[in-house]
PDB file of N, CA and C in Angstrom:
ATOM      1  N   MET V   1     -12.918 -15.639 -14.312  1.00  0.00           N
ATOM      2  CA  MET V   1     -12.285 -15.078 -13.344  1.00  0.00           C
ATOM      3  C   MET V   1     -12.023 -13.406 -13.640  1.00  0.00           C
ATOM      4  N   ASN V   2     -12.702 -12.649 -12.628  1.00  0.00           N
ATOM      5  CA  ASN V   2     -12.798 -11.413 -12.702  1.00  0.00           C
ATOM      6  C   ASN V   2     -11.179 -10.896 -12.557  1.00  0.00           C
ATOM      7  N   ASP V   3     -10.982  -9.643 -12.707  1.00  0.00           N
ATOM      8  CA  ASP V   3      -9.929  -8.900 -12.160  1.00  0.00           C
ATOM      9  C   ASP V   3      -9.171  -9.029 -10.612  1.00  0.00           C
ATOM     10  N   GLU V   4     -10.393  -8.848  -9.976  1.00  0.00           N
ATOM     11  CA  GLU V   4     -10.157  -8.798  -8.368  1.00  0.00           C
ATOM     12  C   GLU V   4      -9.963 -10.269  -7.897  1.00  0.00           C
ATOM     13  N   GLN V   5     -10.373 -11.215  -8.532  1.00  0.00           N
ATOM     14  CA  GLN V   5     -10.046 -12.425  -8.130  1.00  0.00           C
ATOM     15  C   GLN V   5      -8.691 -12.875  -8.404  1.00  0.00           C
ATOM     16  N   LEU V   6      -7.985 -12.431  -9.996  1.00  0.00           N
ATOM     17  CA  LEU V   6      -6.825 -12.765 -10.443  1.00  0.00           C
ATOM     18  C   LEU V   6      -5.925 -11.938  -9.592  1.00  0.00           C
ATOM     19  N   ASP V   7      -6.565 -10.930  -9.078  1.00  0.00           N
ATOM     20  CA  ASP V   7      -5.330 -10.110  -8.344  1.00  0.00           C
ATOM     21  C   ASP V   7      -5.286 -10.812  -7.008  1.00  0.00           C
ATOM     22  N   GLN V   8      -6.020 -11.289  -6.476  1.00  0.00           N
ATOM     23  CA  GLN V   8      -5.909 -12.232  -5.279  1.00  0.00           C
ATOM     24  C   GLN V   8      -5.007 -13.500  -5.187  1.00  0.00           C
ATOM     25  N   VAL V   9      -5.277 -14.154  -6.722  1.00  0.00           N
ATOM     26  CA  VAL V   9      -4.580 -15.213  -7.016  1.00  0.00           C
ATOM     27  C   VAL V   9      -2.977 -14.743  -6.947  1.00  0.00           C
ATOM     28  N   PHE V  10      -2.678 -13.804  -7.939  1.00  0.00           N
ATOM     29  CA  PHE V  10      -1.260 -13.340  -8.106  1.00  0.00           C
ATOM     30  C   PHE V  10      -0.626 -12.971  -6.875  1.00  0.00           C
ATOM     31  N   HIS V  11      -1.404 -12.059  -5.903  1.00  0.00           N
ATOM     32  CA  HIS V  11      -0.804 -11.743  -4.422  1.00  0.00           C
ATOM     33  C   HIS V  11      -0.566 -12.973  -3.604  1.00  0.00           C
ATOM     34  N   ALA V  12      -1.499 -13.905  -3.695  1.00  0.00           N
ATOM     35  CA  ALA V  12      -1.254 -15.019  -2.921  1.00  0.00           C
ATOM     36  C   ALA V  12       0.043 -15.971  -3.500  1.00  0.00           C
ATOM     37  N   LEU V  13       0.085 -15.856  -4.720  1.00  0.00           N
ATOM     38  CA  LEU V  13       1.324 -16.733  -5.477  1.00  0.00           C
ATOM     39  C   LEU V  13       2.546 -15.898  -5.418  1.00  0.00           C
ATOM     40  N   SER V  14       2.567 -14.832  -4.578  1.00  0.00           N
ATOM     41  CA  SER V  14       3.754 -13.674  -4.786  1.00  0.00           C
ATOM     42  C   SER V  14       4.631 -14.002  -3.638  1.00  0.00           C
ATOM     43  N   ASP V  15       4.215 -14.734  -2.645  1.00  0.00           N
ATOM     44  CA  ASP V  15       4.938 -15.087  -1.468  1.00  0.00           C
ATOM     45  C   ASP V  15       5.489 -16.557  -1.652  1.00  0.00           C
ATOM     46  N   PRO V  16       6.960 -16.527  -1.441  1.00  0.00           N
ATOM     47  CA  PRO V  16       7.578 -18.071  -1.582  1.00  0.00           C
ATOM     48  C   PRO V  16       7.019 -19.170  -0.519  1.00  0.00           C
ATOM     49  N   THR V  17       6.842 -18.326   0.669  1.00  0.00           N
ATOM     50  CA  THR V  17       6.131 -19.592   1.477  1.00  0.00           C
ATOM     51  C   THR V  17       4.866 -20.252   0.818  1.00  0.00           C
ATOM     52  N   ARG V  18       3.992 -19.172   0.674  1.00  0.00           N
ATOM     53  CA  ARG V  18       2.574 -19.600  -0.048  1.00  0.00           C
ATOM     54  C   ARG V  18       2.876 -20.395  -1.106  1.00  0.00           C
ATOM     55  N   ARG V  19       3.807 -20.256  -1.887  1.00  0.00           N
ATOM     56  CA  ARG V  19       4.215 -21.156  -3.130  1.00  0.00           C
ATOM     57  C   ARG V  19       4.536 -22.588  -2.573  1.00  0.00           C
ATOM     58  N   GLY V  20       5.348 -22.467  -1.745  1.00  0.00           N
ATOM     59  CA  GLY V  20       5.854 -23.759  -1.215  1.00  0.00           C
ATOM     60  C   GLY V  20       4.720 -24.556  -0.554  1.00  0.00           C
ATOM     61  N   MET V  21       3.542 -23.832  -0.139  1.00  0.00           N
ATOM     62  CA  MET V  21       2.442 -24.449   0.726  1.00  0.00           C
ATOM     63  C   MET V  21       1.687 -25.052  -0.596  1.00  0.00           C
ATOM     64  N   ILE V  22       1.616 -24.205  -1.655  1.00  0.00           N
ATOM     65  CA  ILE V  22       0.738 -24.846  -2.819  1.00  0.00           C
ATOM     66  C   ILE V  22       1.500 -25.976  -3.398  1.00  0.00           C
ATOM     67  N   ARG V  23       2.772 -26.238  -3.506  1.00  0.00           N
ATOM     68  CA  ARG V  23       3.606 -27.405  -4.097  1.00  0.00           C
ATOM     69  C   ARG V  23       3.240 -28.256  -2.915  1.00  0.00           C
ATOM     70  N   MET V  24       3.137 -28.314  -1.918  1.00  0.00           N
ATOM     71  CA  MET V  24       2.914 -29.219  -1.186  1.00  0.00           C
ATOM     72  C   MET V  24       1.404 -29.814  -0.990  1.00  0.00           C
ATOM     73  N   LEU V  25       0.565 -29.018  -1.370  1.00  0.00           N
ATOM     74  CA  LEU V  25      -0.820 -29.551  -1.382  1.00  0.00           C
ATOM     75  C   LEU V  25      -0.988 -30.198  -2.796  1.00  0.00           C
ATOM     76  N   ALA V  26      -0.436 -29.626  -3.644  1.00  0.00           N
ATOM     77  CA  ALA V  26      -0.338 -30.313  -5.183  1.00  0.00           C
ATOM     78  C   ALA V  26       0.027 -31.871  -5.215  1.00  0.00           C
ATOM     79  N   GLN V  27       0.711 -32.208  -4.053  1.00  0.00           N
ATOM     80  CA  GLN V  27       0.999 -33.833  -3.551  1.00  0.00           C
ATOM     81  C   GLN V  27      -0.189 -34.498  -2.743  1.00  0.00           C
ATOM     82  N   GLU V  28      -0.636 -33.684  -1.858  1.00  0.00           N
ATOM     83  CA  GLU V  28      -2.080 -34.307  -1.015  1.00  0.00           C
ATOM     84  C   GLU V  28      -2.185 -33.238  -0.054  1.00  0.00           C
ATOM     85  N   GLU V  29      -3.369 -33.769   0.550  1.00  0.00           N
ATOM     86  CA  GLU V  29      -3.959 -32.989   1.217  1.00  0.00           C
ATOM     87  C   GLU V  29      -3.122 -32.850   2.674  1.00  0.00           C
ATOM     88  N   ARG V  30      -2.911 -31.492   3.201  1.00  0.00           N
ATOM     89  CA  ARG V  30      -2.086 -31.460   4.525  1.00  0.00           C
ATOM     90  C   ARG V  30      -2.778 -30.808   5.469  1.00  0.00           C
ATOM     91  N   THR V  31      -2.329 -30.888   6.843  1.00  0.00           N
ATOM     92  CA  THR V  31      -3.094 -30.250   7.960  1.00  0.00           C
ATOM     93  C   THR V  31      -2.184 -28.838   7.991  1.00  0.00           C
ATOM     94  N   VAL V  32      -2.581 -28.014   8.930  1.00  0.00           N
ATOM     95  CA  VAL V  32      -1.894 -26.767   8.956  1.00  0.00           C
ATOM     96  C   VAL V  32      -0.593 -26.815   9.575  1.00  0.00           C
ATOM     97  N   THR V  33      -0.643 -27.899  10.347  1.00  0.00           N
ATOM     98  CA  THR V  33       0.629 -28.324  11.226  1.00  0.00           C
ATOM     99  C   THR V  33       1.512 -28.759  10.175  1.00  0.00           C
ATOM    100  N   GLU V  34       1.309 -29.744   9.050  1.00  0.00           N
ATOM    101  CA  GLU V  34       2.038 -29.806   8.416  1.00  0.00           C
ATOM    102  C   GLU V  34       2.610 -29.159   7.340  1.00  0.00           C
ATOM    103  N   LEU V  35       1.875 -28.134   7.148  1.00  0.00           N
ATOM    104  CA  LEU V  35       2.256 -27.004   6.078  1.00  0.00           C
ATOM    105  C   LEU V  35       3.101 -26.055   6.866  1.00  0.00           C
ATOM    106  N   ALA V  36       3.115 -25.869   8.060  1.00  0.00           N
ATOM    107  CA  ALA V  36       3.894 -25.011   8.665  1.00  0.00           C
ATOM    108  C   ALA V  36       5.163 -25.624   9.044  1.00  0.00           C
ATOM    109  N   ALA V  37       5.379 -26.922   8.792  1.00  0.00           N
ATOM    110  CA  ALA V  37       6.622 -27.671   9.456  1.00  0.00           C
ATOM    111  C   ALA V  37       7.693 -27.027   8.661  1.00  0.00           C
ATOM    112  N   PRO V  38       7.893 -27.259   7.409  1.00  0.00           N
ATOM    113  CA  PRO V  38       8.965 -27.030   6.571  1.00  0.00           C
ATOM    114  C   PRO V  38       9.520 -25.642   6.838  1.00  0.00           C
ATOM    115  N   PHE V  39       8.469 -24.430   6.978  1.00  0.00           N
ATOM    116  CA  PHE V  39       8.879 -23.202   7.139  1.00  0.00           C
ATOM    117  C   PHE V  39       9.345 -22.456   8.425  1.00  0.00           C
ATOM    118  N   ASP V  40       9.311 -23.370   9.259  1.00  0.00           N
ATOM    119  CA  ASP V  40       9.631 -23.001  10.826  1.00  0.00           C
ATOM    120  C   ASP V  40       9.028 -21.790  11.167  1.00  0.00           C
ATOM    121  N   MET V  41       7.726 -22.090  11.291  1.00  0.00           N
ATOM    122  CA  MET V  41       7.082 -20.983  11.548  1.00  0.00           C
ATOM    123  C   MET V  41       5.906 -21.470  12.398  1.00  0.00           C
ATOM    124  N   SER V  42       5.263 -20.318  13.175  1.00  0.00           N
ATOM    125  CA  SER V  42       4.291 -20.932  14.131  1.00  0.00           C
ATOM    126  C   SER V  42       3.149 -21.101  13.564  1.00  0.00           C
ATOM    127  N   LEU V  43       2.204 -21.873  14.287  1.00  0.00           N
ATOM    128  CA  LEU V  43       0.834 -22.419  13.484  1.00  0.00           C
ATOM    129  C   LEU V  43       0.141 -20.977  13.130  1.00  0.00           C
ATOM    130  N   ALA V  44      -0.181 -20.092  14.194  1.00  0.00           N
ATOM    131  CA  ALA V  44      -0.650 -18.689  13.882  1.00  0.00           C
ATOM    132  C   ALA V  44      -0.207 -18.135  12.270  1.00  0.00           C
ATOM    133  N   ALA V  45       1.224 -18.068  12.247  1.00  0.00           N
ATOM    134  CA  ALA V  45       2.121 -17.460  11.191  1.00  0.00           C
ATOM    135  C   ALA V  45       1.275 -18.197   9.916  1.00  0.00           C
ATOM    136  N   ALA V  46       1.618 -19.689   9.716  1.00  0.00           N
ATOM    137  CA  ALA V  46       1.026 -20.620   8.611  1.00  0.00           C
ATOM    138  C   ALA V  46      -0.328 -20.226   8.496  1.00  0.00           C
ATOM    139  N   SER V  47      -1.335 -20.117   9.637  1.00  0.00           N
ATOM    140  CA  SER V  47      -2.278 -19.697   9.393  1.00  0.00           C
ATOM    141  C   SER V  47      -2.969 -18.454   8.698  1.00  0.00           C
ATOM    142  N   LYS V  48      -2.212 -17.620   8.750  1.00  0.00           N
ATOM    143  CA  LYS V  48      -2.402 -16.331   7.948  1.00  0.00           C
ATOM    144  C   LYS V  48      -1.946 -16.581   6.532  1.00  0.00           C
ATOM    145  N   HIS V  49      -0.893 -17.196   6.205  1.00  0.00           N
ATOM    146  CA  HIS V  49      -0.483 -17.618   4.917  1.00  0.00           C
ATOM    147  C   HIS V  49      -1.602 -18.467   4.291  1.00  0.00           C
ATOM    148  N   ILE V  50      -2.249 -19.360   4.937  1.00  0.00           N
ATOM    149  CA  ILE V  50      -3.340 -20.230   4.564  1.00  0.00           C
ATOM    150  C   ILE V  50      -4.406 -19.404   4.349  1.00  0.00           C
ATOM    151  N   LYS V  51      -4.895 -18.575   5.242  1.00  0.00           N
ATOM    152  CA  LYS V  51      -6.024 -17.616   5.040  1.00  0.00           C
ATOM    153  C   LYS V  51      -6.009 -16.755   3.626  1.00  0.00           C
ATOM    154  N   VAL V  52      -4.910 -16.382   3.232  1.00  0.00           N
ATOM    155  CA  VAL V  52      -4.553 -15.553   1.909  1.00  0.00           C
ATOM    156  C   VAL V  52      -4.732 -16.388   0.918  1.00  0.00           C
ATOM    157  N   LEU V  53      -4.320 -17.647   0.828  1.00  0.00           N
ATOM    158  CA  LEU V  53      -4.946 -18.964   0.059  1.00  0.00           C
ATOM    159  C   LEU V  53      -5.975 -19.136  -0.367  1.00  0.00           C
ATOM    160  N   GLU V  54      -6.581 -19.065   1.058  1.00  0.00           N
ATOM    161  CA  GLU V  54      -8.028 -19.800   0.813  1.00  0.00           C
ATOM    162  C   GLU V  54      -8.675 -18.677   0.468  1.00  0.00           C
ATOM    163  N   GLN V  55      -8.598 -17.366   0.698  1.00  0.00           N
ATOM    164  CA  GLN V  55      -9.584 -16.055   0.129  1.00  0.00           C
ATOM    165  C   GLN V  55      -9.393 -15.754  -1.344  1.00  0.00           C
ATOM    166  N   ALA V  56      -8.182 -16.349  -1.756  1.00  0.00           N
ATOM    167  CA  ALA V  56      -7.852 -16.314  -2.979  1.00  0.00           C
ATOM    168  C   ALA V  56      -8.549 -17.503  -4.112  1.00  0.00           C
ATOM    169  N   GLY V  57      -8.843 -18.272  -3.043  1.00  0.00           N
ATOM    170  CA  GLY V  57      -9.577 -19.565  -3.889  1.00  0.00           C
ATOM    171  C   GLY V  57      -9.092 -20.777  -4.224  1.00  0.00           C
ATOM    172  N   LEU V  58      -7.608 -20.692  -3.708  1.00  0.00           N
ATOM    173  CA  LEU V  58      -6.405 -21.743  -4.136  1.00  0.00           C
ATOM    174  C   LEU V  58      -6.690 -22.884  -3.086  1.00  0.00           C
ATOM    175  N   LEU V  59      -7.291 -22.679  -2.034  1.00  0.00           N
ATOM    176  CA  LEU V  59      -7.310 -23.907  -1.163  1.00  0.00           C
ATOM    177  C   LEU V  59      -8.829 -23.958  -0.492  1.00  0.00           C
ATOM    178  N   GLN V  60      -8.952 -25.176  -0.246  1.00  0.00           N
ATOM    179  CA  GLN V  60     -10.379 -25.199   0.795  1.00  0.00           C
ATOM    180  C   GLN V  60      -9.696 -25.814   2.078  1.00  0.00           C
ATOM    181  N   ARG V  61     -10.342 -25.511   3.136  1.00  0.00           N
ATOM    182  CA  ARG V  61     -10.062 -25.970   4.185  1.00  0.00           C
ATOM    183  C   ARG V  61     -11.252 -26.420   5.178  1.00  0.00           C
ATOM    184  N   THR V  62     -11.070 -27.800   5.625  1.00  0.00           N
ATOM    185  CA  THR V  62     -12.076 -28.379   6.446  1.00  0.00           C
ATOM    186  C   THR V  62     -11.535 -28.385   7.878  1.00  0.00           C
ATOM    187  N   VAL V  63     -12.738 -28.446   8.660  1.00  0.00           N
ATOM    188  CA  VAL V  63     -12.373 -28.491  10.213  1.00  0.00           C
ATOM    189  C   VAL V  63     -12.748 -29.943  10.557  1.00  0.00           C
ATOM    190  N   HIS V  64     -12.128 -30.662  11.510  1.00  0.00           N
ATOM    191  CA  HIS V  64     -12.534 -31.792  12.221  1.00  0.00           C
ATOM    192  C   HIS V  64     -12.119 -31.533  13.544  1.00  0.00           C
ATOM    193  N   GLY V  65     -12.958 -31.157  14.562  1.00  0.00           N
ATOM    194  CA  GLY V  65     -12.406 -31.065  15.541  1.00  0.00           C
ATOM    195  C   GLY V  65     -11.220 -29.922  15.878  1.00  0.00           C
ATOM    196  N   ARG V  66     -10.309 -30.185  16.189  1.00  0.00           N
ATOM    197  CA  ARG V  66      -9.148 -28.975  16.379  1.00  0.00           C
ATOM    198  C   ARG V  66      -7.838 -29.187  15.005  1.00  0.00           C
ATOM    199  N   THR V  67      -8.367 -30.295  14.250  1.00  0.00           N
ATOM    200  CA  THR V  67      -7.738 -30.324  13.172  1.00  0.00           C
ATOM    201  C   THR V  67      -8.247 -29.634  11.823  1.00  0.00           C
ATOM    202  N   HIS V  68      -7.371 -28.802  11.348  1.00  0.00           N
ATOM    203  CA  HIS V  68      -7.666 -28.262   9.972  1.00  0.00           C
ATOM    204  C   HIS V  68      -6.701 -28.499   8.851  1.00  0.00           C
ATOM    205  N   THR V  69      -7.395 -29.266   7.898  1.00  0.00           N
ATOM    206  CA  THR V  69      -7.034 -30.092   6.797  1.00  0.00           C
ATOM    207  C   THR V  69      -7.135 -28.939   5.600  1.00  0.00           C
ATOM    208  N   CYS V  70      -5.923 -28.855   4.771  1.00  0.00           N
ATOM    209  CA  CYS V  70      -6.221 -27.846   3.540  1.00  0.00           C
ATOM    210  C   CYS V  70      -6.043 -28.723   2.114  1.00  0.00           C
ATOM    211  N   LYS V  71      -6.765 -28.615   1.116  1.00  0.00           N
ATOM    212  CA  LYS V  71      -6.731 -29.038  -0.143  1.00  0.00           C
ATOM    213  C   LYS V  71      -6.682 -28.033  -1.094  1.00  0.00           C
ATOM    214  N   LEU V  72      -6.145 -28.211  -2.063  1.00  0.00           N
ATOM    215  CA  LEU V  72      -5.654 -27.535  -3.234  1.00  0.00           C
ATOM    216  C   LEU V  72      -6.859 -27.419  -3.932  1.00  0.00           C
ATOM    217  N   ASP V  73      -7.158 -26.529  -4.523  1.00  0.00           N
ATOM    218  CA  ASP V  73      -8.552 -26.220  -5.488  1.00  0.00           C
ATOM    219  C   ASP V  73      -7.641 -25.753  -6.867  1.00  0.00           C
ATOM    220  N   SER V  74      -7.339 -26.651  -7.439  1.00  0.00           N
ATOM    221  CA  SER V  74      -6.642 -26.759  -8.913  1.00  0.00           C
ATOM    222  C   SER V  74      -7.225 -25.700 -10.036  1.00  0.00           C
ATOM    223  N   SER V  75      -8.525 -25.749  -9.839  1.00  0.00           N
ATOM    224  CA  SER V  75      -9.498 -25.160 -10.898  1.00  0.00           C
ATOM    225  C   SER V  75      -9.010 -23.699 -10.898  1.00  0.00           C
ATOM    226  N   VAL V  76      -8.869 -22.862  -9.921  1.00  0.00           N
ATOM    227  CA  VAL V  76      -8.417 -21.431  -9.957  1.00  0.00           C
ATOM    228  C   VAL V  76      -7.038 -21.604 -10.330  1.00  0.00           C
ATOM    229  N   LEU V  77      -5.877 -22.604 -10.054  1.00  0.00           N
ATOM    230  CA  LEU V  77      -4.825 -22.220 -10.744  1.00  0.00           C
ATOM    231  C   LEU V  77      -4.811 -22.357 -12.314  1.00  0.00           C
ATOM    232  N   ALA V  78      -5.748 -23.513 -12.805  1.00  0.00           N
ATOM    233  CA  ALA V  78      -6.134 -23.817 -14.326  1.00  0.00           C
ATOM    234  C   ALA V  78      -6.885 -21.977 -14.737  1.00  0.00           C
ATOM    235  N   ARG V  79      -7.463 -21.468 -14.374  1.00  0.00           N
ATOM    236  CA  ARG V  79      -7.957 -20.342 -14.808  1.00  0.00           C
ATOM    237  C   ARG V  79      -6.991 -19.127 -14.738  1.00  0.00           C
ATOM    238  N   ALA V  80      -6.004 -18.998 -13.912  1.00  0.00           N
ATOM    239  CA  ALA V  80      -4.763 -18.320 -13.858  1.00  0.00           C
ATOM    240  C   ALA V  80      -3.745 -18.658 -14.709  1.00  0.00           C
ATOM    241  N   THR V  81      -3.588 -20.018 -15.124  1.00  0.00           N
ATOM    242  CA  THR V  81      -2.644 -20.371 -16.404  1.00  0.00           C
ATOM    243  C   THR V  81      -3.336 -19.762 -17.540  1.00  0.00           C
ATOM    244  N   ARG V  82      -4.741 -20.106 -17.799  1.00  0.00           N
ATOM    245  CA  ARG V  82      -5.050 -19.730 -18.989  1.00  0.00           C
ATOM    246  C   ARG V  82      -4.865 -18.101 -19.364  1.00  0.00           C
ATOM    247  N   TYR V  83      -4.879 -17.298 -18.212  1.00  0.00           N
ATOM    248  CA  TYR V  83      -4.592 -15.856 -18.469  1.00  0.00           C
ATOM    249  C   TYR V  83      -3.456 -16.015 -18.729  1.00  0.00           C
ATOM    250  N   LEU V  84      -2.443 -16.445 -18.252  1.00  0.00           N
ATOM    251  CA  LEU V  84      -0.915 -16.112 -18.393  1.00  0.00           C
ATOM    252  C   LEU V  84      -0.668 -16.997 -19.879  1.00  0.00           C
ATOM    253  N   GLN V  85      -1.485 -17.763 -20.392  1.00  0.00           N
ATOM    254  CA  GLN V  85      -0.937 -18.531 -21.629  1.00  0.00           C
ATOM    255  C   GLN V  85      -1.408 -17.285 -22.887  1.00  0.00           C
ATOM    256  N   PHE V  86      -2.343 -16.686 -22.547  1.00  0.00           N
ATOM    257  CA  PHE V  86      -2.552 -15.713 -23.590  1.00  0.00           C
ATOM    258  C   PHE V  86      -1.211 -14.849 -24.010  1.00  0.00           C
ATOM    259  N   TYR V  87      -0.452 -14.575 -22.955  1.00  0.00           N
ATOM    260  CA  TYR V  87       0.720 -13.642 -22.998  1.00  0.00           C
ATOM    261  C   TYR V  87       1.554 -14.594 -23.530  1.00  0.00           C
ATOM    262  N   GLU V  88       1.795 -15.666 -23.109  1.00  0.00           N
ATOM    263  CA  GLU V  88       2.888 -16.634 -23.758  1.00  0.00           C
ATOM    264  C   GLU V  88       2.955 -16.798 -25.079  1.00  0.00           C
ATOM    265  N   ARG V  89       1.698 -17.000 -25.608  1.00  0.00           N
ATOM    266  CA  ARG V  89       1.347 -16.933 -27.034  1.00  0.00           C
ATOM    267  C   ARG V  89       1.694 -15.642 -27.821  1.00  0.00           C
ATOM    268  N   PHE V  90       1.356 -14.605 -27.173  1.00  0.00           N
ATOM    269  CA  PHE V  90       1.786 -13.303 -27.558  1.00  0.00           C
ATOM    270  C   PHE V  90       3.410 -13.050 -27.624  1.00  0.00           C
ATOM    271  N   TRP V  91       4.107 -13.385 -26.700  1.00  0.00           N
ATOM    272  CA  TRP V  91       5.158 -13.223 -26.653  1.00  0.00           C
ATOM    273  C   TRP V  91       6.307 -14.236 -27.579  1.00  0.00           C
ATOM    274  N   SER V  92       5.501 -15.418 -27.631  1.00  0.00           N
ATOM    275  CA  SER V  92       6.160 -16.351 -28.359  1.00  0.00           C
ATOM    276  C   SER V  92       5.924 -15.828 -29.902  1.00  0.00           C
ATOM    277  N   ALA V  93       5.189 -15.386 -30.168  1.00  0.00           N
ATOM    278  CA  ALA V  93       4.735 -14.933 -31.659  1.00  0.00           C
ATOM    279  C   ALA V  93       5.692 -13.877 -31.982  1.00  0.00           C
ATOM    280  N   GLN V  94       5.980 -12.531 -30.834  1.00  0.00           N
ATOM    281  CA  GLN V  94       6.688 -11.775 -30.878  1.00  0.00           C
ATOM    282  C   GLN V  94       8.072 -12.038 -31.153  1.00  0.00           C
ATOM    283  N   PHE V  95       8.700 -13.177 -30.496  1.00  0.00           N
ATOM    284  CA  PHE V  95      10.219 -13.567 -30.646  1.00  0.00           C
ATOM    285  C   PHE V  95      10.224 -14.213 -32.024  1.00  0.00           C
ATOM    286  N   ASP V  96       9.313 -14.830 -32.511  1.00  0.00           N
ATOM    287  CA  ASP V  96       9.419 -15.773 -33.937  1.00  0.00           C
ATOM    288  C   ASP V  96       9.548 -14.723 -34.786  1.00  0.00           C
ATOM    289  N   THR V  97       8.841 -13.527 -34.671  1.00  0.00           N
ATOM    290  CA  THR V  97       9.208 -12.679 -35.379  1.00  0.00           C
ATOM    291  C   THR V  97      10.455 -12.143 -35.499  1.00  0.00           C
ATOM    292  N   LEU V  98      10.977 -11.728 -34.564  1.00  0.00           N
ATOM    293  CA  LEU V  98      12.376 -11.050 -34.258  1.00  0.00           C
ATOM    294  C   LEU V  98      13.404 -12.104 -35.008  1.00  0.00           C
ATOM    295  N   GLU V  99      13.313 -13.609 -34.334  1.00  0.00           N
ATOM    296  CA  GLU V  99      14.175 -14.196 -35.160  1.00  0.00           C
ATOM    297  C   GLU V  99      14.340 -14.213 -36.680  1.00  0.00           C
ATOM    298  N   MET V 100      12.918 -14.261 -36.876  1.00  0.00           N
ATOM    299  CA  MET V 100      12.942 -14.388 -38.502  1.00  0.00           C
ATOM    300  C   MET V 100      13.652 -13.088 -39.055  1.00  0.00           C
ATOM    301  N   GLU V 101      13.354 -11.833 -38.423  1.00  0.00           N
ATOM    302  CA  GLU V 101      14.040 -10.700 -38.971  1.00  0.00           C
ATOM    303  C   GLU V 101      15.533 -10.975 -38.716  1.00  0.00           C
ATOM    304  N   LEU V 102      15.946 -11.236 -37.517  1.00  0.00           N
ATOM    305  CA  LEU V 102      17.678 -11.401 -37.556  1.00  0.00           C
ATOM    306  C   LEU V 102      18.004 -12.463 -38.296  1.00  0.00           C
ATOM    307  N   ASN V 103      17.534 -13.567 -38.464  1.00  0.00           N
ATOM    308  CA  ASN V 103      18.140 -14.311 -39.714  1.00  0.00           C
ATOM    309  C   ASN V 103      18.211 -13.946 -40.933  1.00  0.00           C
ATOM    310  N   LYS V 104      17.008 -13.107 -41.338  1.00  0.00           N
ATOM    311  CA  LYS V 104      17.171 -11.997 -42.499  1.00  0.00           C
ATOM    312  C   LYS V 104      18.205 -11.397 -42.768  1.00  0.00           C
ATOM    313  N   ALA V 105      18.459 -10.513 -41.614  1.00  0.00           N
ATOM    314  CA  ALA V 105      19.615  -9.643 -41.613  1.00  0.00           C
ATOM    315  C   ALA V 105      20.716 -10.214 -41.842  1.00  0.00           C
ATOM    316  N   LYS V 106      21.100 -11.717 -40.914  1.00  0.00           N
ATOM    317  CA  LYS V 106      22.315 -12.193 -41.042  1.00  0.00           C
ATOM    318  C   LYS V 106      22.746 -12.727 -42.237  1.00  0.00           C
ATOM    319  N   ASN V 107      21.634 -12.934 -43.220  1.00  0.00           N
ATOM    320  CA  ASN V 107      21.694 -13.663 -44.502  1.00  0.00           C
ATOM    321  C   ASN V 107      21.880 -12.586 -45.521  1.00  0.00           C
ATOM    322  N   GLU V 108      21.478 -11.750 -45.066  1.00  0.00           N
ATOM    323  CA  GLU V 108      21.699 -10.427 -46.219  1.00  0.00           C
ATOM    324  C   GLU V 108      23.354  -9.888 -45.839  1.00  0.00           C
ATOM    325  N   GLU V 109      24.025 -10.130 -44.910  1.00  0.00           N
ATOM    326  CA  GLU V 109      25.385  -9.815 -44.494  1.00  0.00           C
ATOM    327  C   GLU V 109      26.257 -10.776 -45.249  1.00  0.00           C
ATOM    328  N   HIS V 110      25.595 -11.824 -45.733  1.00  0.00           N
ATOM    329  CA  HIS V 110      26.709 -13.026 -46.192  1.00  0.00           C
ATOM    330  C   HIS V 110      26.546 -12.910 -47.727  1.00  0.00           C
TER     331      HIS V 110
END
């Protein structure tokens, strides 16, 4: 995943409505109407959010007549997760080192 794709994914996930849509799609495929319903928004507004998710590669949309069905593409989320895991490991190691130093200082006080 290049930097531009990663930027699109994090931009798409920066909005709570789009994160909610992703949560819904993680359970099952949904129509645009189903995705819009819990957010009390018009289909046009929902479509704008869906377009952002689609451009980021997070979902795939299929059209059957007038019904648009959306499906999560979990492979893109997996790549973004791997990116974040690098930093999780880095910070975990930093916190482990800090904990050791704090314990060392505490033991020296006693």
